[in-house]
mmCIF file of C-alpha atoms in Angstrom:
data_model
loop_
_atom_site.group_PDB
_atom_site.id
_atom_site.type_symbol
_atom_site.label_atom_id
_atom_site.label_comp_id
_atom_site.label_asym_id
_atom_site.label_seq_id
_atom_site.Cartn_x
_atom_site.Cartn_y
_atom_site.Cartn_z
ATOM 1 C CA ILE T 1128 -5.736 -16.960 -20.659
ATOM 2 C CA VAL T 1129 -8.354 -17.604 -23.366
ATOM 3 C CA ASP T 1130 -7.945 -16.348 -26.940
ATOM 4 C CA GLU T 1131 -10.553 -17.381 -29.535
ATOM 5 C CA ARG T 1132 -10.516 -21.202 -29.416
ATOM 6 C CA SER T 1133 -7.170 -21.509 -27.616
ATOM 7 C CA VAL T 1134 -6.433 -21.676 -23.894
ATOM 8 C CA TYR T 1135 -2.909 -20.815 -22.774
ATOM 9 C CA ILE T 1136 -1.625 -22.076 -19.423
ATOM 10 C CA HIS T 1137 1.582 -21.181 -17.603
ATOM 11 C CA GLY T 1138 2.026 -23.548 -14.688
ATOM 12 C CA VAL T 1139 3.862 -23.073 -11.412
ATOM 13 C CA ALA T 1140 6.716 -25.295 -12.648
ATOM 14 C CA GLY T 1141 7.100 -23.257 -15.858
ATOM 15 C CA ARG T 1142 5.160 -25.421 -18.301
ATOM 16 C CA LEU T 1143 3.672 -23.277 -21.066
ATOM 17 C CA ALA T 1144 1.029 -24.846 -23.280
ATOM 18 C CA CYS T 1145 -1.605 -23.997 -25.868
ATOM 19 C CA ILE T 1146 -4.740 -26.154 -25.812
ATOM 20 C CA ASP T 1147 -7.665 -26.195 -28.244
ATOM 21 C CA VAL T 1148 -10.734 -25.375 -26.162
ATOM 22 C CA GLN T 1149 -13.096 -27.331 -28.425
ATOM 23 C CA THR T 1150 -11.149 -30.576 -28.849
ATOM 24 C CA GLY T 1151 -8.880 -30.541 -25.789
ATOM 25 C CA LYS T 1152 -5.927 -31.205 -28.090
ATOM 26 C CA GLU T 1153 -2.579 -29.741 -27.108
ATOM 27 C CA ASN T 1154 -1.367 -27.589 -29.998
ATOM 28 C CA TRP T 1155 2.088 -26.973 -28.519
ATOM 29 C CA GLN T 1156 3.952 -26.841 -25.233
ATOM 30 C CA LYS T 1157 7.364 -26.005 -23.836
ATOM 31 C CA ASN T 1158 9.025 -26.038 -20.448
ATOM 32 C CA THR T 1159 10.270 -22.495 -19.919
ATOM 33 C CA SER T 1160 12.070 -23.423 -16.697
ATOM 34 C CA THR T 1161 14.382 -25.948 -18.365
ATOM 35 C CA GLU T 1162 14.665 -24.198 -21.732
ATOM 36 C CA TYR T 1163 15.635 -20.833 -20.276
ATOM 37 C CA GLY T 1164 17.220 -21.886 -16.989
ATOM 38 C CA VAL T 1165 14.666 -20.361 -14.624
ATOM 39 C CA VAL T 1166 15.860 -20.579 -11.019
ATOM 40 C CA PRO T 1167 12.942 -21.745 -8.828
ATOM 41 C CA ASN T 1168 11.691 -18.766 -6.837
ATOM 42 C CA PHE T 1169 9.892 -18.819 -3.475
ATOM 43 C CA PHE T 1170 6.564 -19.908 -5.011
ATOM 44 C CA GLY T 1171 7.647 -21.105 -8.447
ATOM 45 C CA VAL T 1172 6.239 -19.408 -11.546
ATOM 46 C CA GLY T 1173 3.339 -17.092 -10.822
ATOM 47 C CA ALA T 1174 2.917 -14.310 -13.405
ATOM 48 C CA SER T 1175 0.084 -14.681 -15.912
ATOM 49 C CA PRO T 1176 0.976 -14.399 -19.615
ATOM 50 C CA LEU T 1177 -0.886 -12.044 -21.929
ATOM 51 C CA ILE T 1178 -2.046 -12.002 -25.536
ATOM 52 C CA TYR T 1179 -1.105 -9.163 -27.886
ATOM 53 C CA LYS T 1180 -2.301 -9.676 -31.460
ATOM 54 C CA ASP T 1181 -0.392 -12.770 -32.686
ATOM 55 C CA LEU T 1182 1.953 -12.834 -29.692
ATOM 56 C CA LEU T 1183 1.866 -14.586 -26.335
ATOM 57 C CA ILE T 1184 4.016 -12.437 -24.025
ATOM 58 C CA VAL T 1185 5.394 -14.281 -21.001
ATOM 59 C CA MET T 1186 7.463 -13.238 -17.992
ATOM 60 C CA VAL T 1187 10.223 -15.882 -17.998
ATOM 61 C CA GLY T 1188 13.253 -14.411 -16.219
ATOM 62 C CA GLY T 1189 15.789 -17.103 -17.012
ATOM 63 C CA SER T 1190 19.339 -17.556 -15.708
ATOM 64 C CA PRO T 1191 22.406 -19.388 -17.027
ATOM 65 C CA LYS T 1192 21.229 -22.986 -17.284
ATOM 66 C CA ARG T 1193 23.903 -24.458 -15.082
ATOM 67 C CA GLY T 1194 23.277 -23.726 -11.407
ATOM 68 C CA VAL T 1195 25.845 -22.230 -9.065
ATOM 69 C CA PHE T 1196 26.103 -25.577 -7.301
ATOM 70 C CA GLY T 1197 26.269 -27.493 -10.579
ATOM 71 C CA GLY T 1198 23.541 -29.134 -12.627
ATOM 72 C CA THR T 1199 20.048 -27.728 -13.182
ATOM 73 C CA PRO T 1200 19.272 -24.523 -11.205
ATOM 74 C CA THR T 1201 17.418 -25.120 -7.944
ATOM 75 C CA ILE T 1202 15.990 -22.870 -5.237
ATOM 76 C CA ASN T 1203 19.413 -22.996 -3.570
ATOM 77 C CA ASP T 1204 20.719 -20.923 -6.487
ATOM 78 C CA MET T 1205 18.196 -18.127 -5.872
ATOM 79 C CA PRO T 1206 20.387 -15.828 -3.706
ATOM 80 C CA SER T 1207 23.053 -15.668 -6.421
ATOM 81 C CA ALA T 1208 20.821 -15.981 -9.501
ATOM 82 C CA LYS T 1209 21.802 -13.789 -12.440
ATOM 83 C CA PRO T 1210 19.561 -12.926 -15.415
ATOM 84 C CA ASN T 1211 20.392 -14.082 -18.950
ATOM 85 C CA GLY T 1212 18.389 -11.577 -20.989
ATOM 86 C CA THR T 1213 15.114 -13.515 -21.038
ATOM 87 C CA GLY T 1214 13.088 -11.348 -18.669
ATOM 88 C CA MET T 1215 10.130 -11.125 -21.053
ATOM 89 C CA ILE T 1216 9.685 -13.364 -24.087
ATOM 90 C CA ALA T 1217 7.144 -13.036 -26.891
ATOM 91 C CA PHE T 1218 6.108 -16.287 -28.543
ATOM 92 C CA ASP T 1219 4.096 -16.861 -31.682
ATOM 93 C CA LYS T 1220 0.783 -17.775 -30.074
ATOM 94 C CA ARG T 1221 -0.018 -20.360 -32.762
ATOM 95 C CA THR T 1222 3.289 -22.256 -32.846
ATOM 96 C CA GLY T 1223 5.111 -21.425 -29.595
ATOM 97 C CA LYS T 1224 8.155 -20.205 -31.533
ATOM 98 C CA GLU T 1225 10.114 -17.405 -29.864
ATOM 99 C CA VAL T 1226 9.669 -14.054 -31.647
ATOM 100 C CA TYR T 1227 11.661 -11.712 -29.401
ATOM 101 C CA ARG T 1228 13.124 -11.403 -25.926
ATOM 102 C CA VAL T 1229 13.705 -8.261 -23.874
ATOM 103 C CA GLY T 1230 14.943 -7.363 -20.389
ATOM 104 C CA ASN T 1231 17.985 -8.638 -18.506
ATOM 105 C CA TYR T 1232 15.938 -9.229 -15.353
ATOM 106 C CA LEU T 1233 14.514 -12.048 -13.245
ATOM 107 C CA ALA T 1234 10.815 -12.860 -12.945
ATOM 108 C CA SER T 1235 8.402 -11.617 -10.311
ATOM 109 C CA TYR T 1236 4.782 -12.630 -9.595
ATOM 110 C CA SER T 1237 3.320 -9.473 -11.121
ATOM 111 C CA ALA T 1238 1.218 -10.098 -14.229
ATOM 112 C CA PRO T 1239 2.343 -7.834 -17.107
ATOM 113 C CA ILE T 1240 -0.195 -5.617 -18.849
ATOM 114 C CA ILE T 1241 -0.586 -3.876 -22.204
ATOM 115 C CA ALA T 1242 -1.112 -0.107 -21.958
ATOM 116 C CA LYS T 1243 -1.292 2.811 -24.370
ATOM 117 C CA LEU T 1244 1.583 5.216 -23.732
ATOM 118 C CA HIS T 1245 1.969 8.214 -26.017
ATOM 119 C CA GLY T 1246 -0.233 6.518 -28.572
ATOM 120 C CA GLU T 1247 1.720 3.248 -28.714
ATOM 121 C CA ASP T 1248 1.026 -0.151 -27.175
ATOM 122 C CA TYR T 1249 3.598 -0.918 -24.490
ATOM 123 C CA CYS T 1250 4.050 -3.979 -22.346
ATOM 124 C CA VAL T 1251 4.362 -2.802 -18.743
ATOM 125 C CA SER T 1252 6.011 -5.369 -16.464
ATOM 126 C CA LEU T 1253 7.026 -5.149 -12.823
ATOM 127 C CA MET T 1254 9.992 -7.537 -12.790
ATOM 128 C CA ARG T 1255 11.792 -8.839 -9.699
ATOM 129 C CA GLU T 1256 14.246 -5.925 -9.890
ATOM 130 C CA GLY T 1257 11.868 -3.167 -10.990
ATOM 131 C CA LEU T 1258 9.629 -1.707 -13.693
ATOM 132 C CA LEU T 1259 10.285 -2.630 -17.338
ATOM 133 C CA ILE T 1260 8.405 -1.188 -20.312
ATOM 134 C CA PHE T 1261 8.834 -1.892 -24.029
ATOM 135 C CA ARG T 1262 6.857 -1.739 -27.266
ATOM 136 C CA ALA T 1263 4.616 -4.789 -27.400
ATOM 137 C CA LYS T 1264 4.883 -5.248 -31.160
ATOM 138 C CA ASP T 1265 8.624 -5.892 -31.316
ATOM 139 C CA GLY T 1266 10.266 -5.444 -27.893
ATOM 140 C CA SER T 1267 11.915 -2.136 -28.817
ATOM 141 C CA GLY T 1268 12.073 1.041 -26.719
ATOM 142 C CA GLU T 1269 13.096 -0.711 -23.500
ATOM 143 C CA LYS T 1270 13.054 1.471 -20.375
ATOM 144 C CA PHE T 1271 13.649 0.419 -16.764
ATOM 145 C CA PHE T 1272 13.149 1.840 -13.257
ATOM 146 C CA PRO T 1273 14.707 -0.048 -10.288
ATOM 147 C CA PHE T 1274 12.085 -0.872 -7.655
ATOM 148 C CA ARG T 1275 12.523 -3.649 -5.111
ATOM 149 C CA ALA T 1276 13.146 -4.087 -1.386
ATOM 150 C CA ALA T 1277 16.751 -4.995 -0.608
ATOM 151 C CA MET T 1278 15.881 -8.129 1.383
ATOM 152 C CA LEU T 1279 16.092 -11.490 -0.391
ATOM 153 C CA GLU T 1280 12.663 -12.540 0.916
ATOM 154 C CA SER T 1281 10.851 -9.735 -0.919
ATOM 155 C CA VAL T 1282 8.736 -10.073 -4.064
ATOM 156 C CA ASN T 1283 6.917 -7.810 -6.502
ATOM 157 C CA ALA T 1284 3.447 -9.229 -7.072
ATOM 158 C CA ALA T 1285 0.866 -6.507 -7.800
ATOM 159 C CA SER T 1286 0.488 -5.404 -11.410
ATOM 160 C CA PRO T 1287 1.234 -1.804 -12.424
ATOM 161 C CA VAL T 1288 -1.647 0.661 -12.800
ATOM 162 C CA VAL T 1289 -1.401 2.865 -15.921
ATOM 163 C CA PHE T 1290 -3.291 6.092 -16.643
ATOM 164 C CA ASP T 1291 -2.504 9.333 -18.556
ATOM 165 C CA ASN T 1292 1.049 8.168 -19.397
ATOM 166 C CA LYS T 1293 1.631 7.617 -15.662
ATOM 167 C CA ILE T 1294 2.447 4.312 -13.967
ATOM 168 C CA PHE T 1295 1.712 3.481 -10.316
ATOM 169 C CA ILE T 1296 3.660 0.594 -8.745
ATOM 170 C CA SER T 1297 3.593 -0.790 -5.220
ATOM 171 C CA GLU T 1298 4.993 -3.569 -3.001
ATOM 172 C CA ALA T 1299 4.538 -4.575 0.637
ATOM 173 C CA TYR T 1300 8.017 -5.298 1.973
ATOM 174 C CA ALA T 1301 9.929 -2.032 2.377
ATOM 175 C CA VAL T 1302 9.810 0.237 -0.674
ATOM 176 C CA GLY T 1303 6.084 1.043 -0.629
ATOM 177 C CA SER T 1304 4.771 2.813 -3.732
ATOM 178 C CA ALA T 1305 5.923 5.090 -6.521
ATOM 179 C CA LEU T 1306 4.369 7.075 -9.352
ATOM 180 C CA LEU T 1307 6.248 7.528 -12.622
ATOM 181 C CA GLU T 1308 5.529 9.319 -15.854
ATOM 182 C CA PHE T 1309 6.646 8.020 -19.224
ATOM 183 C CA THR T 1310 7.689 11.094 -21.199
ATOM 184 C CA GLY T 1311 8.144 9.187 -24.440
ATOM 185 C CA SER T 1312 11.878 8.952 -23.933
ATOM 186 C CA GLU T 1313 12.312 8.149 -20.227
ATOM 187 C CA LEU T 1314 10.589 6.966 -17.060
ATOM 188 C CA LYS T 1315 10.438 10.045 -14.840
ATOM 189 C CA LEU T 1316 9.890 9.593 -11.105
ATOM 190 C CA LEU T 1317 7.125 11.891 -9.831
ATOM 191 C CA TRP T 1318 7.071 10.702 -6.219
ATOM 192 C CA GLN T 1319 8.046 7.689 -4.123
ATOM 193 C CA ASP T 1320 7.432 6.548 -0.568
ATOM 194 C CA THR T 1321 10.437 7.346 1.601
ATOM 195 C CA ASP T 1322 9.028 6.999 5.106
ATOM 196 C CA SER T 1323 8.852 3.915 7.298
ATOM 197 C CA ARG T 1324 6.428 1.134 6.494
ATOM 198 C CA GLN T 1325 4.037 2.438 9.155
ATOM 199 C CA THR T 1326 3.571 5.739 7.323
ATOM 200 C CA GLN T 1327 3.970 4.739 3.675
ATOM 201 C CA MET T 1328 1.091 5.737 1.429
ATOM 202 C CA MET T 1329 0.349 2.232 0.117
ATOM 203 C CA ARG T 1330 1.932 -1.231 0.395
ATOM 204 C CA THR T 1331 0.155 -3.720 -1.854
ATOM 205 C CA HIS T 1332 1.151 -7.359 -1.488
ATOM 206 C CA TRP T 1333 -0.424 -9.370 -4.297
ATOM 207 C CA ASN T 1334 -3.535 -7.287 -5.001
ATOM 208 C CA THR T 1335 -3.404 -4.714 -7.789
ATOM 209 C CA PRO T 1336 -4.806 -1.309 -6.744
ATOM 210 C CA LEU T 1337 -8.107 -0.374 -8.370
ATOM 211 C CA LEU T 1338 -8.405 3.094 -9.933
ATOM 212 C CA HIS T 1339 -11.673 5.010 -9.825
ATOM 213 C CA GLU T 1340 -11.996 8.766 -10.415
ATOM 214 C CA ASN T 1341 -8.430 9.633 -9.404
ATOM 215 C CA ARG T 1342 -8.543 7.417 -6.325
ATOM 216 C CA LEU T 1343 -6.797 4.099 -5.717
ATOM 217 C CA TYR T 1344 -8.384 1.377 -3.585
ATOM 218 C CA ALA T 1345 -6.370 -1.572 -2.271
ATOM 219 C CA SER T 1346 -5.430 -3.859 0.586
ATOM 220 C CA SER T 1347 -2.200 -2.506 2.095
ATOM 221 C CA GLY T 1348 0.259 -4.519 4.196
ATOM 222 C CA ARG T 1349 2.527 -7.540 4.104
ATOM 223 C CA ASN T 1350 0.976 -9.780 6.795
ATOM 224 C CA PRO T 1351 -2.500 -9.891 8.371
ATOM 225 C CA PRO T 1352 -1.443 -8.150 11.643
ATOM 226 C CA ASP T 1353 -0.262 -5.011 9.819
ATOM 227 C CA THR T 1354 -2.836 -4.952 7.004
ATOM 228 C CA ASP T 1355 -5.618 -2.489 6.279
ATOM 229 C CA ILE T 1356 -7.781 -1.574 3.319
ATOM 230 C CA ARG T 1357 -7.437 1.995 2.167
ATOM 231 C CA CYS T 1358 -8.230 4.687 -0.320
ATOM 232 C CA ILE T 1359 -5.678 7.230 -1.500
ATOM 233 C CA GLU T 1360 -6.267 10.202 -3.775
ATOM 234 C CA LEU T 1361 -3.771 10.995 -6.528
ATOM 235 C CA GLN T 1362 -2.722 14.634 -6.675
ATOM 236 C CA GLY T 1363 -0.864 15.156 -9.922
ATOM 237 C CA ASN T 1364 2.892 15.141 -9.409
ATOM 238 C CA GLN T 1365 2.536 15.520 -5.659
ATOM 239 C CA SER T 1366 2.385 12.795 -3.038
ATOM 240 C CA PRO T 1367 -1.094 11.243 -2.785
ATOM 241 C CA LYS T 1368 -3.459 12.011 0.065
ATOM 242 C CA LEU T 1369 -4.766 9.293 2.352
ATOM 243 C CA VAL T 1370 -8.557 9.554 2.207
ATOM 244 C CA TRP T 1371 -9.337 6.718 4.617
ATOM 245 C CA SER T 1372 -7.987 3.453 5.972
ATOM 246 C CA LYS T 1373 -9.610 0.626 7.899
ATOM 247 C CA ARG T 1374 -7.467 -1.794 9.907
ATOM 248 C CA ASN T 1375 -8.946 -5.224 9.252
ATOM 249 C CA ARG T 1376 -5.986 -7.626 9.648
ATOM 250 C CA ASP T 1377 -7.155 -9.404 6.527
ATOM 251 C CA ARG T 1378 -5.304 -9.122 3.224
ATOM 252 C CA GLY T 1379 -7.567 -9.137 0.221
ATOM 253 C CA THR T 1380 -8.320 -8.343 -3.375
ATOM 254 C CA GLY T 1381 -11.383 -7.438 -5.380
ATOM 255 C CA LEU T 1382 -12.889 -5.665 -8.341
ATOM 256 C CA LEU T 1383 -14.827 -2.536 -9.256
ATOM 257 C CA VAL T 1384 -18.447 -3.011 -10.303
ATOM 258 C CA ASP T 1385 -21.160 -0.381 -10.841
ATOM 259 C CA SER T 1386 -19.302 2.313 -8.854
ATOM 260 C CA HIS T 1387 -18.686 -0.057 -5.946
ATOM 261 C CA TRP T 1388 -15.653 -1.907 -4.626
ATOM 262 C CA LEU T 1389 -16.368 -5.608 -4.165
ATOM 263 C CA TRP T 1390 -13.638 -6.615 -1.727
ATOM 264 C CA LEU T 1391 -12.737 -10.230 -0.874
ATOM 265 C CA GLY T 1392 -10.612 -10.917 2.205
ATOM 266 C CA GLU T 1393 -8.297 -13.910 2.383
ATOM 267 C CA PHE T 1394 -10.386 -15.398 5.233
ATOM 268 C CA GLY T 1395 -13.612 -15.324 3.224
ATOM 269 C CA LYS T 1396 -15.135 -11.946 4.087
ATOM 270 C CA LEU T 1397 -16.945 -10.343 1.167
ATOM 271 C CA HIS T 1398 -17.680 -6.602 1.442
ATOM 272 C CA LEU T 1399 -19.456 -4.204 -0.888
ATOM 273 C CA ILE T 1400 -17.812 -0.822 -0.266
ATOM 274 C CA LYS T 1401 -19.009 2.557 -1.478
ATOM 275 C CA LEU T 1402 -16.667 4.388 -3.835
ATOM 276 C CA GLY T 1403 -16.165 8.134 -3.625
ATOM 277 C CA ALA T 1404 -16.965 8.347 0.097
ATOM 278 C CA GLU T 1405 -14.702 10.227 2.513
ATOM 279 C CA GLU T 1406 -14.644 7.304 4.932
ATOM 280 C CA HIS T 1407 -14.797 3.515 4.874
ATOM 281 C CA GLU T 1408 -18.447 2.653 4.231
ATOM 282 C CA VAL T 1409 -19.626 -0.959 3.892
ATOM 283 C CA LEU T 1410 -23.012 -1.283 2.190
ATOM 284 C CA ALA T 1411 -23.306 -5.080 2.432
ATOM 285 C CA GLU T 1412 -21.201 -7.936 3.727
ATOM 286 C CA MET T 1413 -21.064 -11.734 3.801
ATOM 287 C CA ASP T 1414 -18.758 -14.144 5.620
ATOM 288 C CA LEU T 1415 -18.225 -17.149 3.378
ATOM 289 C CA GLN T 1416 -16.701 -19.162 6.230
ATOM 290 C CA LEU T 1417 -19.959 -18.914 8.183
ATOM 291 C CA LYS T 1418 -22.138 -19.917 5.240
ATOM 292 C CA THR T 1419 -22.552 -23.604 4.406
ATOM 293 C CA PRO T 1420 -24.172 -25.430 1.482
ATOM 294 C CA LEU T 1421 -27.415 -27.223 2.303
ATOM 295 C CA ASP T 1422 -25.843 -30.646 1.868
ATOM 296 C CA SER T 1423 -22.632 -30.042 3.822
ATOM 297 C CA LYS T 1424 -21.290 -28.856 7.158
ATOM 298 C CA GLU T 1425 -18.228 -27.429 5.457
ATOM 299 C CA PRO T 1426 -18.074 -23.653 4.883
ATOM 300 C CA LEU T 1427 -18.655 -22.340 1.383
ATOM 301 C CA VAL T 1428 -15.017 -21.308 1.166
ATOM 302 C CA ASN T 1429 -12.010 -22.488 3.140
ATOM 303 C CA PRO T 1430 -9.170 -19.952 3.378
ATOM 304 C CA PRO T 1431 -7.081 -18.609 1.919
ATOM 305 C CA SER T 1432 -8.897 -16.738 -0.840
ATOM 306 C CA TRP T 1433 -5.962 -15.134 -2.647
ATOM 307 C CA ALA T 1434 -7.253 -15.178 -6.223
ATOM 308 C CA PRO T 1435 -9.331 -12.147 -7.295
ATOM 309 C CA PRO T 1436 -13.052 -12.833 -7.652
ATOM 310 C CA VAL T 1437 -14.489 -12.889 -11.176
ATOM 311 C CA LEU T 1438 -17.840 -11.395 -12.174
ATOM 312 C CA SER T 1439 -19.776 -12.442 -15.273
ATOM 313 C CA HIS T 1440 -23.460 -11.876 -16.063
ATOM 314 C CA GLY T 1441 -24.333 -11.176 -12.445
ATOM 315 C CA LEU T 1442 -22.540 -14.310 -11.209
ATOM 316 C CA LEU T 1443 -19.554 -13.985 -8.873
ATOM 317 C CA TYR T 1444 -16.916 -16.743 -8.848
ATOM 318 C CA VAL T 1445 -14.805 -17.030 -5.688
ATOM 319 C CA ARG T 1446 -11.902 -19.391 -5.106
ATOM 320 C CA GLY T 1447 -10.774 -20.750 -1.743
ATOM 321 C CA SER T 1448 -8.159 -23.336 -0.828
ATOM 322 C CA ASP T 1449 -10.053 -26.347 -2.145
ATOM 323 C CA ARG T 1450 -12.955 -25.243 -4.336
ATOM 324 C CA VAL T 1451 -14.542 -22.556 -6.472
ATOM 325 C CA ILE T 1452 -18.061 -21.323 -5.667
ATOM 326 C CA CYS T 1453 -20.527 -19.266 -7.679
ATOM 327 C CA LEU T 1454 -22.717 -16.611 -6.042
ATOM 328 C CA GLU T 1455 -25.683 -14.870 -7.642
ATOM 329 C CA LEU T 1456 -25.452 -11.117 -7.132
ATOM 330 C CA ILE T 1457 -28.605 -10.059 -8.974
ATOM 331 C CA PRO T 1458 -31.802 -11.159 -7.209
ATOM 332 C CA GLU T 1459 -34.748 -12.402 -9.219
ATOM 333 C CA LEU T 1460 -37.524 -9.843 -9.658
ATOM 334 C CA ASN T 1461 -41.063 -10.889 -8.802
#
């Protein structure tokens, strides 16, 4: 994450560092995995940190430093890992000094967000065990809602979606989705998927649903064979309505741009989808695996494309397994 002239990185092994973007000098660093006893998860550390004023807020999720089998915690300790109260930690962004810690929970892969709830800035974090919210300024006002599939091999990875003091959360393994309302004093459950995975309203894996005019757009499903892209319509405190779904066997992510959904599949398919329609409507498409640069026989992008695309000044940046490419979306006018 970039903040003024500093770049903050949080690596897969837990290294947290602040680097001066102009000089390349490392201002400070710390190893959160060793300092807080983070038990290696399935894919290591994967949640992005965030900046709030003078704070760098990081999902750490540490455990007692000595592993169950002795010595430093390893992935073998994961089934019996216990939290040690370092679920979320706020550091002074300039020095790396710990300011506060909150949440007796383990880490997930869901990037936390800052959202306005009842006029206050809250950090909203989907931890490994469920949804945690607290005041971003000082870690006070902690509230929690349990939300996780019972199986060990499950993860929470999509970020929460916040609107009108409501919070939408989703996962792909067994629980499905839920909508909660923060009343100012508690997290109140409005509805939650209770049916089988085949009939659940939405099951996002790593992609965060995109909200547009009371509708959520996302890739739904755990593995390619059971995955579709879909649109659901929120209906107040009632269960959402499925507007449309398209089985594509291709998990993906994307972004909203100019009232369109720019969807990127993990195998390199890029679709421009119309928002607000009553059915799946693709306005333009491009297969990045079938396109090759002029000086190469390799495709533009080799799968998987799991990172969301980024749009800036009409230029779209897409990441594959071994490179990043830049596509021009706005044609030159004659």
